Each structure stands twice: as structure tokens, then as C-alpha cells.
């Protein structure tokens, strides 16, 4: 009969970390209300008193898990906001949040499960408020440099952080496109606005050159202390060279982008001028063709009127000619009839016919008078 294998006994610190890992997974899967002490103990293969011994209850272990996740995310974003140029800060902050979503999906689900970014209450709302406070300081400095009212910085910080946080919630399940592309589009909207969106946005080299951001070791917030003045100075010196390089790279990149935009603007203006010239030329050509068409129509109408007048005159001449021919023909017919009539009557009557009606009547009158003449 074999003896049961003895389990390796964990130290108190190791057992505590094990319980935190197990609870983190259960809280991410089921939420705080859906997770029980029994499930945590069963998953860690310990008794419930062990859990109570380390954390005092479910609320205690949940608070530790949330504290660690908030500290990790705040550390990532805080490091990103130490960059030089404002756009680089924005890019790296967006990348930091998406990196946290990608690498700590369970922790992010815990933060957003029981509260919404827009709700104003709960763990996630508190986290967003903390991040917005850090962004507010950055925006206030930029507003002052650019002549804007620094009092507007808190409102703009909430807008900016809320946009990034809600995008992170969406990307938690979507995961497409990749982290860098999502960050590029976020910065495109936040930096350029809707009226200046770039068709193919991308991150600057200064933001992508460093790769993923390494957060400092996570410690519980109850033991967190403020860094000393010397540590802050050392950190500032450590970042100073990188910030200067990033600033130079960003300025160079911005100048290149400005040159590209200026060149594109000139090309667009040139294209617009050419299109305007083409439209003007086409308009002149249409007007010329219309004028020629009107002149041709007027010429055609004049020719038609002239032809109609000629046809009318020709018809009048033809009518006159036909009337003359008809009159001549009638005269010839009448003369022929007279000749035929003369040929058929005696000589005396023929003379009367030839003499005409008036002479014939005069002869008759003379003949009447002749009966009374002396010769008779």
C-alpha cells in the first residue's frame, strides 16, 4: 500500500498570491456577486478559514484585486504621459490602455464589470477620474501655451479619457484591428478632429519605437508611498534624453506631415484651377456652338424666306402668263368664230358682220332714210 504524496506547503506570501490569482480569474468570469468564498477556496484547494485568515472575507480579497489592477493601469498610463510632445503623450497613453486590455483582460473585465465608464460611480468611474486628473495637468499646460483657457482642461480631459476608455471596452471583445491601428485611429480623431481626419493614420516612430510599456512592480495601494525627491530627479534625468529625441523626431515628423499637407493642398488647388479653366473653356465652346447654331438657323430662315418670296413671284408671273395666254386664246377663238360666221352668211350680211354691230345698225338707219331720198 502506497503512502499518499505529501503536498508541498506554501508560505504565507505564496498562499496569499495564489488566492489573489484564483480570485482574479473568478471575479473576471462571474463578477463580485457571482463569486463565493466556497468557490475561491475550492479553486485554490484550501479551506474557507484559510481565505478568511488572509483577507477577512470576499470583500477584502476583491479590494486587493481591484487595487492591484488600478495601480497597474495607472502606472502604465502615468509612464506614457511622461513623453515629450503632446501628440506622443496621447499616442502612448492610448497604447498603454490597449496594452493593459490586451495583456490583462481579466483585470480589465473586473474593473468594468460592475461599473460603466459613463455611469459616474463604481470602480471604473473612479479609475477614469484618476486618469483624467493626470491628463488634466497635461492639457492645462498646453492650453496655457496655446492661449486657451486652462479652466477648460478638466472638461477636455474627461472627454479625451472617456473616448479612449470606451474604445478599450469595445476592443476588449472585438480585438480587431490590432492595438497599434486602434490607437492610431483614436489619436487621429482626438488630435485632428472630424474635419481633419487622415485617410490612413499611423503612430509616430517615437511612440512605437519603445514597444510595450513596462510597468513597475505592482504593490498593494495600502503600502504605496510617494517617491522621494531624489527618485523623481533620477527618473526625470533617465527620461530626459529619450524625451528630447522623441521631441526632435516628432517635430521632424510633424514638419514632414506639414510639407506633405502643403504639397497636397497645392496640388489640390492646382487641380481645382485646371478644372475651373476646363469648365470655362467648355462654357465658351458651348456658347460659341450655340451662337454658330443661332447664326446658321437665321441664315437658313433667311434663305427659306428668300426662296418663298422667289416662289411667290414665280407663281405671280406664272399666273399672269397663264391669264395672258388665256386672254389671247379667247381672242383667237372669238376671231376664228367671226371668220367662220362671215364665211357662212351672204355678202351684204358678211359686210355687216365684218363692219361690226355699230356699222350694221348705222346702215340700217341709213337704209331707212334712203327710201325717202330723191334718187328713189
PDB file of N, CA and C in Angstrom, residues 18-109:
ATOM      1  N   UNK A  18      -1.483  33.070  -4.425  1.00  0.00           N
ATOM      2  CA  UNK A  18      -2.319  32.058  -5.084  1.00  0.00           C
ATOM      3  C   UNK A  18      -3.796  32.425  -4.970  1.00  0.00           C
ATOM      4  N   UNK A  19      -4.217  32.805  -3.783  1.00  0.00           N
ATOM      5  CA  UNK A  19      -5.613  33.178  -3.595  1.00  0.00           C
ATOM      6  C   UNK A  19      -5.997  34.400  -4.440  1.00  0.00           C
ATOM      7  N   UNK A  20      -5.067  35.345  -4.582  1.00  0.00           N
ATOM      8  CA  UNK A  20      -5.340  36.532  -5.404  1.00  0.00           C
ATOM      9  C   UNK A  20      -5.509  36.129  -6.867  1.00  0.00           C
ATOM     10  N   UNK A  21      -4.621  35.243  -7.373  1.00  0.00           N
ATOM     11  CA  UNK A  21      -4.722  34.803  -8.772  1.00  0.00           C
ATOM     12  C   UNK A  21      -6.044  34.084  -9.026  1.00  0.00           C
ATOM     13  N   UNK A  22      -6.380  33.156  -8.121  1.00  0.00           N
ATOM     14  CA  UNK A  22      -7.619  32.393  -8.287  1.00  0.00           C
ATOM     15  C   UNK A  22      -8.831  33.319  -8.236  1.00  0.00           C
ATOM     16  N   UNK A  23      -8.846  34.217  -7.272  1.00  0.00           N
ATOM     17  CA  UNK A  23      -9.980  35.137  -7.127  1.00  0.00           C
ATOM     18  C   UNK A  23     -10.088  36.061  -8.338  1.00  0.00           C
ATOM     19  N   UNK A  24      -8.962  36.502  -8.848  1.00  0.00           N
ATOM     20  CA  UNK A  24      -8.956  37.393 -10.032  1.00  0.00           C
ATOM     21  C   UNK A  24      -9.658  36.717 -11.206  1.00  0.00           C
ATOM     22  N   UNK A  25      -9.355  35.449 -11.438  1.00  0.00           N
ATOM     23  CA  UNK A  25      -9.994  34.723 -12.537  1.00  0.00           C
ATOM     24  C   UNK A  25     -11.496  34.574 -12.307  1.00  0.00           C
ATOM     25  N   UNK A  26     -11.885  34.224 -11.075  1.00  0.00           N
ATOM     26  CA  UNK A  26     -13.311  34.038 -10.778  1.00  0.00           C
ATOM     27  C   UNK A  26     -14.079  35.362 -10.850  1.00  0.00           C
ATOM     28  N   UNK A  27     -13.497  36.435 -10.326  1.00  0.00           N
ATOM     29  CA  UNK A  27     -14.163  37.737 -10.379  1.00  0.00           C
ATOM     30  C   UNK A  27     -14.328  38.201 -11.831  1.00  0.00           C
ATOM     31  N   UNK A  28     -13.336  37.939 -12.677  1.00  0.00           N
ATOM     32  CA  UNK A  28     -13.423  38.332 -14.080  1.00  0.00           C
ATOM     33  C   UNK A  28     -14.501  37.531 -14.805  1.00  0.00           C
ATOM     34  N   UNK A  29     -14.663  36.273 -14.403  1.00  0.00           N
ATOM     35  CA  UNK A  29     -15.623  35.400 -15.084  1.00  0.00           C
ATOM     36  C   UNK A  29     -17.051  35.609 -14.581  1.00  0.00           C
ATOM     37  N   UNK A  30     -17.225  35.754 -13.265  1.00  0.00           N
ATOM     38  CA  UNK A  30     -18.562  35.772 -12.678  1.00  0.00           C
ATOM     39  C   UNK A  30     -18.930  37.090 -12.001  1.00  0.00           C
ATOM     40  N   UNK A  31     -17.966  37.963 -11.787  1.00  0.00           N
ATOM     41  CA  UNK A  31     -18.249  39.191 -11.078  1.00  0.00           C
ATOM     42  C   UNK A  31     -18.202  38.990  -9.572  1.00  0.00           C
ATOM     43  N   UNK A  32     -18.303  40.098  -8.841  1.00  0.00           N
ATOM     44  CA  UNK A  32     -18.212  40.017  -7.384  1.00  0.00           C
ATOM     45  C   UNK A  32     -19.397  39.259  -6.795  1.00  0.00           C
ATOM     46  N   UNK A  33     -20.605  39.583  -7.229  1.00  0.00           N
ATOM     47  CA  UNK A  33     -21.786  38.948  -6.647  1.00  0.00           C
ATOM     48  C   UNK A  33     -21.887  37.476  -7.020  1.00  0.00           C
ATOM     49  N   UNK A  34     -21.362  37.111  -8.189  1.00  0.00           N
ATOM     50  CA  UNK A  34     -21.472  35.720  -8.623  1.00  0.00           C
ATOM     51  C   UNK A  34     -20.394  34.809  -8.086  1.00  0.00           C
ATOM     52  N   UNK A  35     -19.447  35.351  -7.337  1.00  0.00           N
ATOM     53  CA  UNK A  35     -18.345  34.565  -6.789  1.00  0.00           C
ATOM     54  C   UNK A  35     -18.534  34.420  -5.274  1.00  0.00           C
ATOM     55  N   UNK A  36     -18.278  33.227  -4.775  1.00  0.00           N
ATOM     56  CA  UNK A  36     -18.429  32.971  -3.336  1.00  0.00           C
ATOM     57  C   UNK A  36     -17.092  32.549  -2.740  1.00  0.00           C
ATOM     58  N   UNK A  37     -17.019  32.643  -1.403  1.00  0.00           N
ATOM     59  CA  UNK A  37     -15.818  32.199  -0.691  1.00  0.00           C
ATOM     60  C   UNK A  37     -15.596  30.703  -0.927  1.00  0.00           C
ATOM     61  N   UNK A  38     -16.680  29.931  -0.992  1.00  0.00           N
ATOM     62  CA  UNK A  38     -16.559  28.497  -1.225  1.00  0.00           C
ATOM     63  C   UNK A  38     -15.861  28.219  -2.558  1.00  0.00           C
ATOM     64  N   UNK A  39     -16.252  28.969  -3.615  1.00  0.00           N
ATOM     65  CA  UNK A  39     -15.628  28.756  -4.922  1.00  0.00           C
ATOM     66  C   UNK A  39     -14.150  29.139  -4.896  1.00  0.00           C
ATOM     67  N   UNK A  40     -13.831  30.228  -4.227  1.00  0.00           N
ATOM     68  CA  UNK A  40     -12.421  30.638  -4.140  1.00  0.00           C
ATOM     69  C   UNK A  40     -11.607  29.570  -3.410  1.00  0.00           C
ATOM     70  N   UNK A  41     -12.121  29.084  -2.293  1.00  0.00           N
ATOM     71  CA  UNK A  41     -11.404  28.060  -1.526  1.00  0.00           C
ATOM     72  C   UNK A  41     -11.281  26.769  -2.320  1.00  0.00           C
ATOM     73  N   UNK A  42     -12.361  26.363  -3.006  1.00  0.00           N
ATOM     74  CA  UNK A  42     -12.323  25.119  -3.782  1.00  0.00           C
ATOM     75  C   UNK A  42     -11.328  25.232  -4.924  1.00  0.00           C
ATOM     76  N   UNK A  43     -11.317  26.367  -5.613  1.00  0.00           N
ATOM     77  CA  UNK A  43     -10.390  26.533  -6.734  1.00  0.00           C
ATOM     78  C   UNK A  43      -8.937  26.550  -6.263  1.00  0.00           C
ATOM     79  N   UNK A  44      -8.686  27.106  -5.067  1.00  0.00           N
ATOM     80  CA  UNK A  44      -7.328  27.130  -4.520  1.00  0.00           C
ATOM     81  C   UNK A  44      -6.989  25.866  -3.755  1.00  0.00           C
ATOM     82  N   UNK A  45      -8.017  24.983  -3.592  1.00  0.00           N
ATOM     83  CA  UNK A  45      -7.831  23.721  -2.863  1.00  0.00           C
ATOM     84  C   UNK A  45      -7.388  23.979  -1.420  1.00  0.00           C
ATOM     85  N   UNK A  46      -8.098  24.899  -0.783  1.00  0.00           N
ATOM     86  CA  UNK A  46      -7.864  25.189   0.632  1.00  0.00           C
ATOM     87  C   UNK A  46      -9.235  25.264   1.296  1.00  0.00           C
ATOM     88  N   UNK A  47      -9.221  25.374   2.588  1.00  0.00           N
ATOM     89  CA  UNK A  47     -10.466  25.514   3.327  1.00  0.00           C
ATOM     90  C   UNK A  47     -10.857  26.992   3.410  1.00  0.00           C
ATOM     91  N   UNK A  48     -12.128  27.260   3.699  1.00  0.00           N
ATOM     92  CA  UNK A  48     -12.600  28.639   3.790  1.00  0.00           C
ATOM     93  C   UNK A  48     -11.874  29.425   4.881  1.00  0.00           C
ATOM     94  N   UNK A  49     -11.564  28.820   6.039  1.00  0.00           N
ATOM     95  CA  UNK A  49     -10.840  29.593   7.062  1.00  0.00           C
ATOM     96  C   UNK A  49      -9.511  30.162   6.570  1.00  0.00           C
ATOM     97  N   UNK A  50      -8.857  29.476   5.613  1.00  0.00           N
ATOM     98  CA  UNK A  50      -7.583  29.995   5.093  1.00  0.00           C
ATOM     99  C   UNK A  50      -7.824  31.323   4.373  1.00  0.00           C
ATOM    100  N   UNK A  51      -8.921  31.378   3.587  1.00  0.00           N
ATOM    101  CA  UNK A  51      -9.248  32.620   2.868  1.00  0.00           C
ATOM    102  C   UNK A  51      -9.558  33.730   3.870  1.00  0.00           C
ATOM    103  N   UNK A  52     -10.364  33.384   4.884  1.00  0.00           N
ATOM    104  CA  UNK A  52     -10.700  34.379   5.898  1.00  0.00           C
ATOM    105  C   UNK A  52      -9.456  34.847   6.650  1.00  0.00           C
ATOM    106  N   UNK A  53      -8.523  33.940   6.848  1.00  0.00           N
ATOM    107  CA  UNK A  53      -7.317  34.281   7.593  1.00  0.00           C
ATOM    108  C   UNK A  53      -6.495  35.335   6.865  1.00  0.00           C
ATOM    109  N   UNK A  54      -6.410  35.224   5.545  1.00  0.00           N
ATOM    110  CA  UNK A  54      -5.569  36.143   4.769  1.00  0.00           C
ATOM    111  C   UNK A  54      -6.282  37.455   4.437  1.00  0.00           C
ATOM    112  N   UNK A  55      -7.597  37.398   4.176  1.00  0.00           N
ATOM    113  CA  UNK A  55      -8.284  38.589   3.653  1.00  0.00           C
ATOM    114  C   UNK A  55      -9.513  38.999   4.451  1.00  0.00           C
ATOM    115  N   UNK A  56      -9.922  38.204   5.395  1.00  0.00           N
ATOM    116  CA  UNK A  56     -11.065  38.559   6.209  1.00  0.00           C
ATOM    117  C   UNK A  56     -12.409  38.343   5.545  1.00  0.00           C
ATOM    118  N   UNK A  57     -12.446  38.014   4.270  1.00  0.00           N
ATOM    119  CA  UNK A  57     -13.706  37.771   3.577  1.00  0.00           C
ATOM    120  C   UNK A  57     -13.576  38.089   2.087  1.00  0.00           C
ATOM    121  N   UNK A  58     -14.703  37.933   1.396  1.00  0.00           N
ATOM    122  CA  UNK A  58     -14.694  38.152  -0.061  1.00  0.00           C
ATOM    123  C   UNK A  58     -14.411  39.619  -0.393  1.00  0.00           C
ATOM    124  N   UNK A  59     -14.945  40.526   0.435  1.00  0.00           N
ATOM    125  CA  UNK A  59     -14.742  41.944   0.172  1.00  0.00           C
ATOM    126  C   UNK A  59     -13.261  42.315   0.247  1.00  0.00           C
ATOM    127  N   UNK A  60     -12.545  41.706   1.196  1.00  0.00           N
ATOM    128  CA  UNK A  60     -11.127  42.024   1.356  1.00  0.00           C
ATOM    129  C   UNK A  60     -10.304  41.587   0.167  1.00  0.00           C
ATOM    130  N   UNK A  61     -10.513  40.362  -0.300  1.00  0.00           N
ATOM    131  CA  UNK A  61      -9.727  39.875  -1.430  1.00  0.00           C
ATOM    132  C   UNK A  61     -10.113  40.612  -2.716  1.00  0.00           C
ATOM    133  N   UNK A  62     -11.407  40.994  -2.847  1.00  0.00           N
ATOM    134  CA  UNK A  62     -11.837  41.748  -4.032  1.00  0.00           C
ATOM    135  C   UNK A  62     -11.175  43.130  -4.054  1.00  0.00           C
ATOM    136  N   UNK A  63     -11.056  43.758  -2.872  1.00  0.00           N
ATOM    137  CA  UNK A  63     -10.422  45.071  -2.796  1.00  0.00           C
ATOM    138  C   UNK A  63      -8.956  44.991  -3.197  1.00  0.00           C
ATOM    139  N   UNK A  64      -8.280  43.931  -2.792  1.00  0.00           N
ATOM    140  CA  UNK A  64      -6.869  43.780  -3.156  1.00  0.00           C
ATOM    141  C   UNK A  64      -6.731  43.599  -4.661  1.00  0.00           C
ATOM    142  N   UNK A  65      -7.579  42.765  -5.272  1.00  0.00           N
ATOM    143  CA  UNK A  65      -7.520  42.529  -6.722  1.00  0.00           C
ATOM    144  C   UNK A  65      -7.756  43.833  -7.472  1.00  0.00           C
ATOM    145  N   UNK A  66      -8.780  44.582  -7.071  1.00  0.00           N
ATOM    146  CA  UNK A  66      -9.091  45.838  -7.756  1.00  0.00           C
ATOM    147  C   UNK A  66      -7.963  46.845  -7.571  1.00  0.00           C
ATOM    148  N   UNK A  67      -7.412  46.928  -6.336  1.00  0.00           N
ATOM    149  CA  UNK A  67      -6.304  47.860  -6.093  1.00  0.00           C
ATOM    150  C   UNK A  67      -5.130  47.562  -7.007  1.00  0.00           C
ATOM    151  N   UNK A  68      -4.800  46.290  -7.152  1.00  0.00           N
ATOM    152  CA  UNK A  68      -3.663  45.925  -7.999  1.00  0.00           C
ATOM    153  C   UNK A  68      -3.920  46.282  -9.467  1.00  0.00           C
ATOM    154  N   UNK A  69      -5.130  46.010  -9.936  1.00  0.00           N
ATOM    155  CA  UNK A  69      -5.431  46.308 -11.337  1.00  0.00           C
ATOM    156  C   UNK A  69      -5.423  47.815 -11.582  1.00  0.00           C
ATOM    157  N   UNK A  70      -5.973  48.590 -10.670  1.00  0.00           N
ATOM    158  CA  UNK A  70      -5.978  50.041 -10.838  1.00  0.00           C
ATOM    159  C   UNK A  70      -4.563  50.598 -10.803  1.00  0.00           C
ATOM    160  N   UNK A  71      -3.737  50.050  -9.890  1.00  0.00           N
ATOM    161  CA  UNK A  71      -2.358  50.523  -9.807  1.00  0.00           C
ATOM    162  C   UNK A  71      -1.588  50.206 -11.085  1.00  0.00           C
ATOM    163  N   UNK A  72      -1.824  49.007 -11.613  1.00  0.00           N
ATOM    164  CA  UNK A  72      -1.108  48.625 -12.843  1.00  0.00           C
ATOM    165  C   UNK A  72      -1.502  49.538 -14.003  1.00  0.00           C
ATOM    166  N   UNK A  73      -2.800  49.767 -14.172  1.00  0.00           N
ATOM    167  CA  UNK A  73      -3.245  50.589 -15.287  1.00  0.00           C
ATOM    168  C   UNK A  73      -2.801  52.042 -15.112  1.00  0.00           C
ATOM    169  N   UNK A  74      -2.923  52.563 -13.892  1.00  0.00           N
ATOM    170  CA  UNK A  74      -2.497  53.937 -13.650  1.00  0.00           C
ATOM    171  C   UNK A  74      -0.993  54.096 -13.870  1.00  0.00           C
ATOM    172  N   UNK A  75      -0.208  53.072 -13.527  1.00  0.00           N
ATOM    173  CA  UNK A  75       1.241  53.135 -13.743  1.00  0.00           C
ATOM    174  C   UNK A  75       1.568  53.174 -15.225  1.00  0.00           C
ATOM    175  N   UNK A  76       0.880  52.336 -16.022  1.00  0.00           N
ATOM    176  CA  UNK A  76       1.117  52.321 -17.471  1.00  0.00           C
ATOM    177  C   UNK A  76       0.776  53.672 -18.093  1.00  0.00           C
ATOM    178  N   UNK A  77      -0.391  54.190 -17.740  1.00  0.00           N
ATOM    179  CA  UNK A  77      -0.801  55.484 -18.308  1.00  0.00           C
ATOM    180  C   UNK A  77       0.099  56.603 -17.805  1.00  0.00           C
ATOM    181  N   UNK A  78       0.476  56.556 -16.527  1.00  0.00           N
ATOM    182  CA  UNK A  78       1.339  57.600 -15.980  1.00  0.00           C
ATOM    183  C   UNK A  78       2.687  57.645 -16.680  1.00  0.00           C
ATOM    184  N   UNK A  79       3.278  56.478 -16.950  1.00  0.00           N
ATOM    185  CA  UNK A  79       4.542  56.439 -17.675  1.00  0.00           C
ATOM    186  C   UNK A  79       4.380  56.981 -19.087  1.00  0.00           C
ATOM    187  N   UNK A  80       3.246  56.667 -19.719  1.00  0.00           N
ATOM    188  CA  UNK A  80       3.016  57.154 -21.087  1.00  0.00           C
ATOM    189  C   UNK A  80       2.905  58.665 -21.129  1.00  0.00           C
ATOM    190  N   UNK A  81       2.337  59.254 -20.075  1.00  0.00           N
ATOM    191  CA  UNK A  81       2.149  60.702 -20.052  1.00  0.00           C
ATOM    192  C   UNK A  81       3.429  61.462 -19.739  1.00  0.00           C
ATOM    193  N   UNK A  82       4.540  60.763 -19.553  1.00  0.00           N
ATOM    194  CA  UNK A  82       5.822  61.430 -19.332  1.00  0.00           C
ATOM    195  C   UNK A  82       6.539  61.743 -20.626  1.00  0.00           C
ATOM    196  N   UNK A  83       5.928  61.365 -21.777  1.00  0.00           N
ATOM    197  CA  UNK A  83       6.562  61.632 -23.062  1.00  0.00           C
ATOM    198  C   UNK A  83       6.619  63.134 -23.312  1.00  0.00           C
ATOM    199  N   UNK A  84       7.375  63.549 -24.359  1.00  0.00           N
ATOM    200  CA  UNK A  84       7.609  64.964 -24.591  1.00  0.00           C
ATOM    201  C   UNK A  84       6.470  65.675 -25.288  1.00  0.00           C
ATOM    202  N   UNK A  85       6.306  65.454 -26.596  1.00  0.00           N
ATOM    203  CA  UNK A  85       5.308  66.173 -27.383  1.00  0.00           C
ATOM    204  C   UNK A  85       3.893  65.737 -26.992  1.00  0.00           C
ATOM    205  N   UNK A  86       2.937  66.650 -26.968  1.00  0.00           N
ATOM    206  CA  UNK A  86       1.568  66.273 -26.572  1.00  0.00           C
ATOM    207  C   UNK A  86       0.990  65.135 -27.401  1.00  0.00           C
ATOM    208  N   UNK A  87       1.258  65.108 -28.708  1.00  0.00           N
ATOM    209  CA  UNK A  87       0.711  64.014 -29.506  1.00  0.00           C
ATOM    210  C   UNK A  87       1.339  62.683 -29.118  1.00  0.00           C
ATOM    211  N   UNK A  88       2.625  62.694 -28.818  1.00  0.00           N
ATOM    212  CA  UNK A  88       3.282  61.456 -28.387  1.00  0.00           C
ATOM    213  C   UNK A  88       2.682  60.987 -27.067  1.00  0.00           C
ATOM    214  N   UNK A  89       2.380  61.922 -26.164  1.00  0.00           N
ATOM    215  CA  UNK A  89       1.731  61.541 -24.910  1.00  0.00           C
ATOM    216  C   UNK A  89       0.387  60.877 -25.179  1.00  0.00           C
ATOM    217  N   UNK A  90      -0.372  61.483 -26.079  1.00  0.00           N
ATOM    218  CA  UNK A  90      -1.678  60.926 -26.397  1.00  0.00           C
ATOM    219  C   UNK A  90      -1.548  59.543 -27.026  1.00  0.00           C
ATOM    220  N   UNK A  91      -0.625  59.407 -27.940  1.00  0.00           N
ATOM    221  CA  UNK A  91      -0.431  58.107 -28.597  1.00  0.00           C
ATOM    222  C   UNK A  91      -0.022  57.030 -27.591  1.00  0.00           C
ATOM    223  N   UNK A  92       0.933  57.349 -26.747  1.00  0.00           N
ATOM    224  CA  UNK A  92       1.436  56.354 -25.799  1.00  0.00           C
ATOM    225  C   UNK A  92       0.416  56.039 -24.710  1.00  0.00           C
ATOM    226  N   UNK A  93      -0.399  57.044 -24.344  1.00  0.00           N
ATOM    227  CA  UNK A  93      -1.454  56.766 -23.365  1.00  0.00           C
ATOM    228  C   UNK A  93      -2.498  55.817 -23.963  1.00  0.00           C
ATOM    229  N   UNK A  94      -2.875  56.045 -25.223  1.00  0.00           N
ATOM    230  CA  UNK A  94      -3.826  55.141 -25.881  1.00  0.00           C
ATOM    231  C   UNK A  94      -3.233  53.741 -26.007  1.00  0.00           C
ATOM    232  N   UNK A  95      -1.953  53.671 -26.379  1.00  0.00           N
ATOM    233  CA  UNK A  95      -1.293  52.365 -26.473  1.00  0.00           C
ATOM    234  C   UNK A  95      -1.217  51.685 -25.108  1.00  0.00           C
ATOM    235  N   UNK A  96      -0.977  52.455 -24.052  1.00  0.00           N
ATOM    236  CA  UNK A  96      -0.876  51.876 -22.707  1.00  0.00           C
ATOM    237  C   UNK A  96      -2.197  51.247 -22.287  1.00  0.00           C
ATOM    238  N   UNK A  97      -3.295  51.953 -22.523  1.00  0.00           N
ATOM    239  CA  UNK A  97      -4.596  51.404 -22.152  1.00  0.00           C
ATOM    240  C   UNK A  97      -4.897  50.136 -22.954  1.00  0.00           C
ATOM    241  N   UNK A  98      -4.636  50.173 -24.249  1.00  0.00           N
ATOM    242  CA  UNK A  98      -4.918  48.998 -25.079  1.00  0.00           C
ATOM    243  C   UNK A  98      -3.974  47.845 -24.735  1.00  0.00           C
ATOM    244  N   UNK A  99      -2.738  48.182 -24.350  1.00  0.00           N
ATOM    245  CA  UNK A  99      -1.818  47.131 -23.896  1.00  0.00           C
ATOM    246  C   UNK A  99      -2.352  46.464 -22.640  1.00  0.00           C
ATOM    247  N   UNK A 100      -2.861  47.276 -21.714  1.00  0.00           N
ATOM    248  CA  UNK A 100      -3.431  46.705 -20.500  1.00  0.00           C
ATOM    249  C   UNK A 100      -4.639  45.824 -20.827  1.00  0.00           C
ATOM    250  N   UNK A 101      -5.501  46.277 -21.725  1.00  0.00           N
ATOM    251  CA  UNK A 101      -6.665  45.473 -22.122  1.00  0.00           C
ATOM    252  C   UNK A 101      -6.222  44.152 -22.733  1.00  0.00           C
ATOM    253  N   UNK A 102      -5.167  44.214 -23.541  1.00  0.00           N
ATOM    254  CA  UNK A 102      -4.696  43.013 -24.230  1.00  0.00           C
ATOM    255  C   UNK A 102      -3.994  42.045 -23.278  1.00  0.00           C
ATOM    256  N   UNK A 103      -3.167  42.562 -22.395  1.00  0.00           N
ATOM    257  CA  UNK A 103      -2.358  41.702 -21.540  1.00  0.00           C
ATOM    258  C   UNK A 103      -3.027  41.377 -20.205  1.00  0.00           C
ATOM    259  N   UNK A 104      -3.997  42.177 -19.795  1.00  0.00           N
ATOM    260  CA  UNK A 104      -4.679  41.944 -18.521  1.00  0.00           C
ATOM    261  C   UNK A 104      -6.191  41.978 -18.729  1.00  0.00           C
ATOM    262  N   UNK A 105      -6.654  41.106 -19.619  1.00  0.00           N
ATOM    263  CA  UNK A 105      -8.081  41.104 -19.951  1.00  0.00           C
ATOM    264  C   UNK A 105      -8.937  40.816 -18.728  1.00  0.00           C
ATOM    265  N   UNK A 106      -8.483  39.878 -17.883  1.00  0.00           N
ATOM    266  CA  UNK A 106      -9.261  39.558 -16.688  1.00  0.00           C
ATOM    267  C   UNK A 106      -9.362  40.766 -15.762  1.00  0.00           C
ATOM    268  N   UNK A 107      -8.248  41.449 -15.551  1.00  0.00           N
ATOM    269  CA  UNK A 107      -8.272  42.620 -14.686  1.00  0.00           C
ATOM    270  C   UNK A 107      -9.172  43.716 -15.246  1.00  0.00           C
ATOM    271  N   UNK A 108      -9.110  43.944 -16.566  1.00  0.00           N
ATOM    272  CA  UNK A 108      -9.948  44.983 -17.155  1.00  0.00           C
ATOM    273  C   UNK A 108     -11.429  44.616 -17.044  1.00  0.00           C
ATOM    274  N   UNK A 109     -11.749  43.319 -17.195  1.00  0.00           N
ATOM    275  CA  UNK A 109     -13.143  42.893 -17.038  1.00  0.00           C
ATOM    276  C   UNK A 109     -13.626  43.133 -15.604  1.00  0.00           C
TER     277      UNK A 109
END
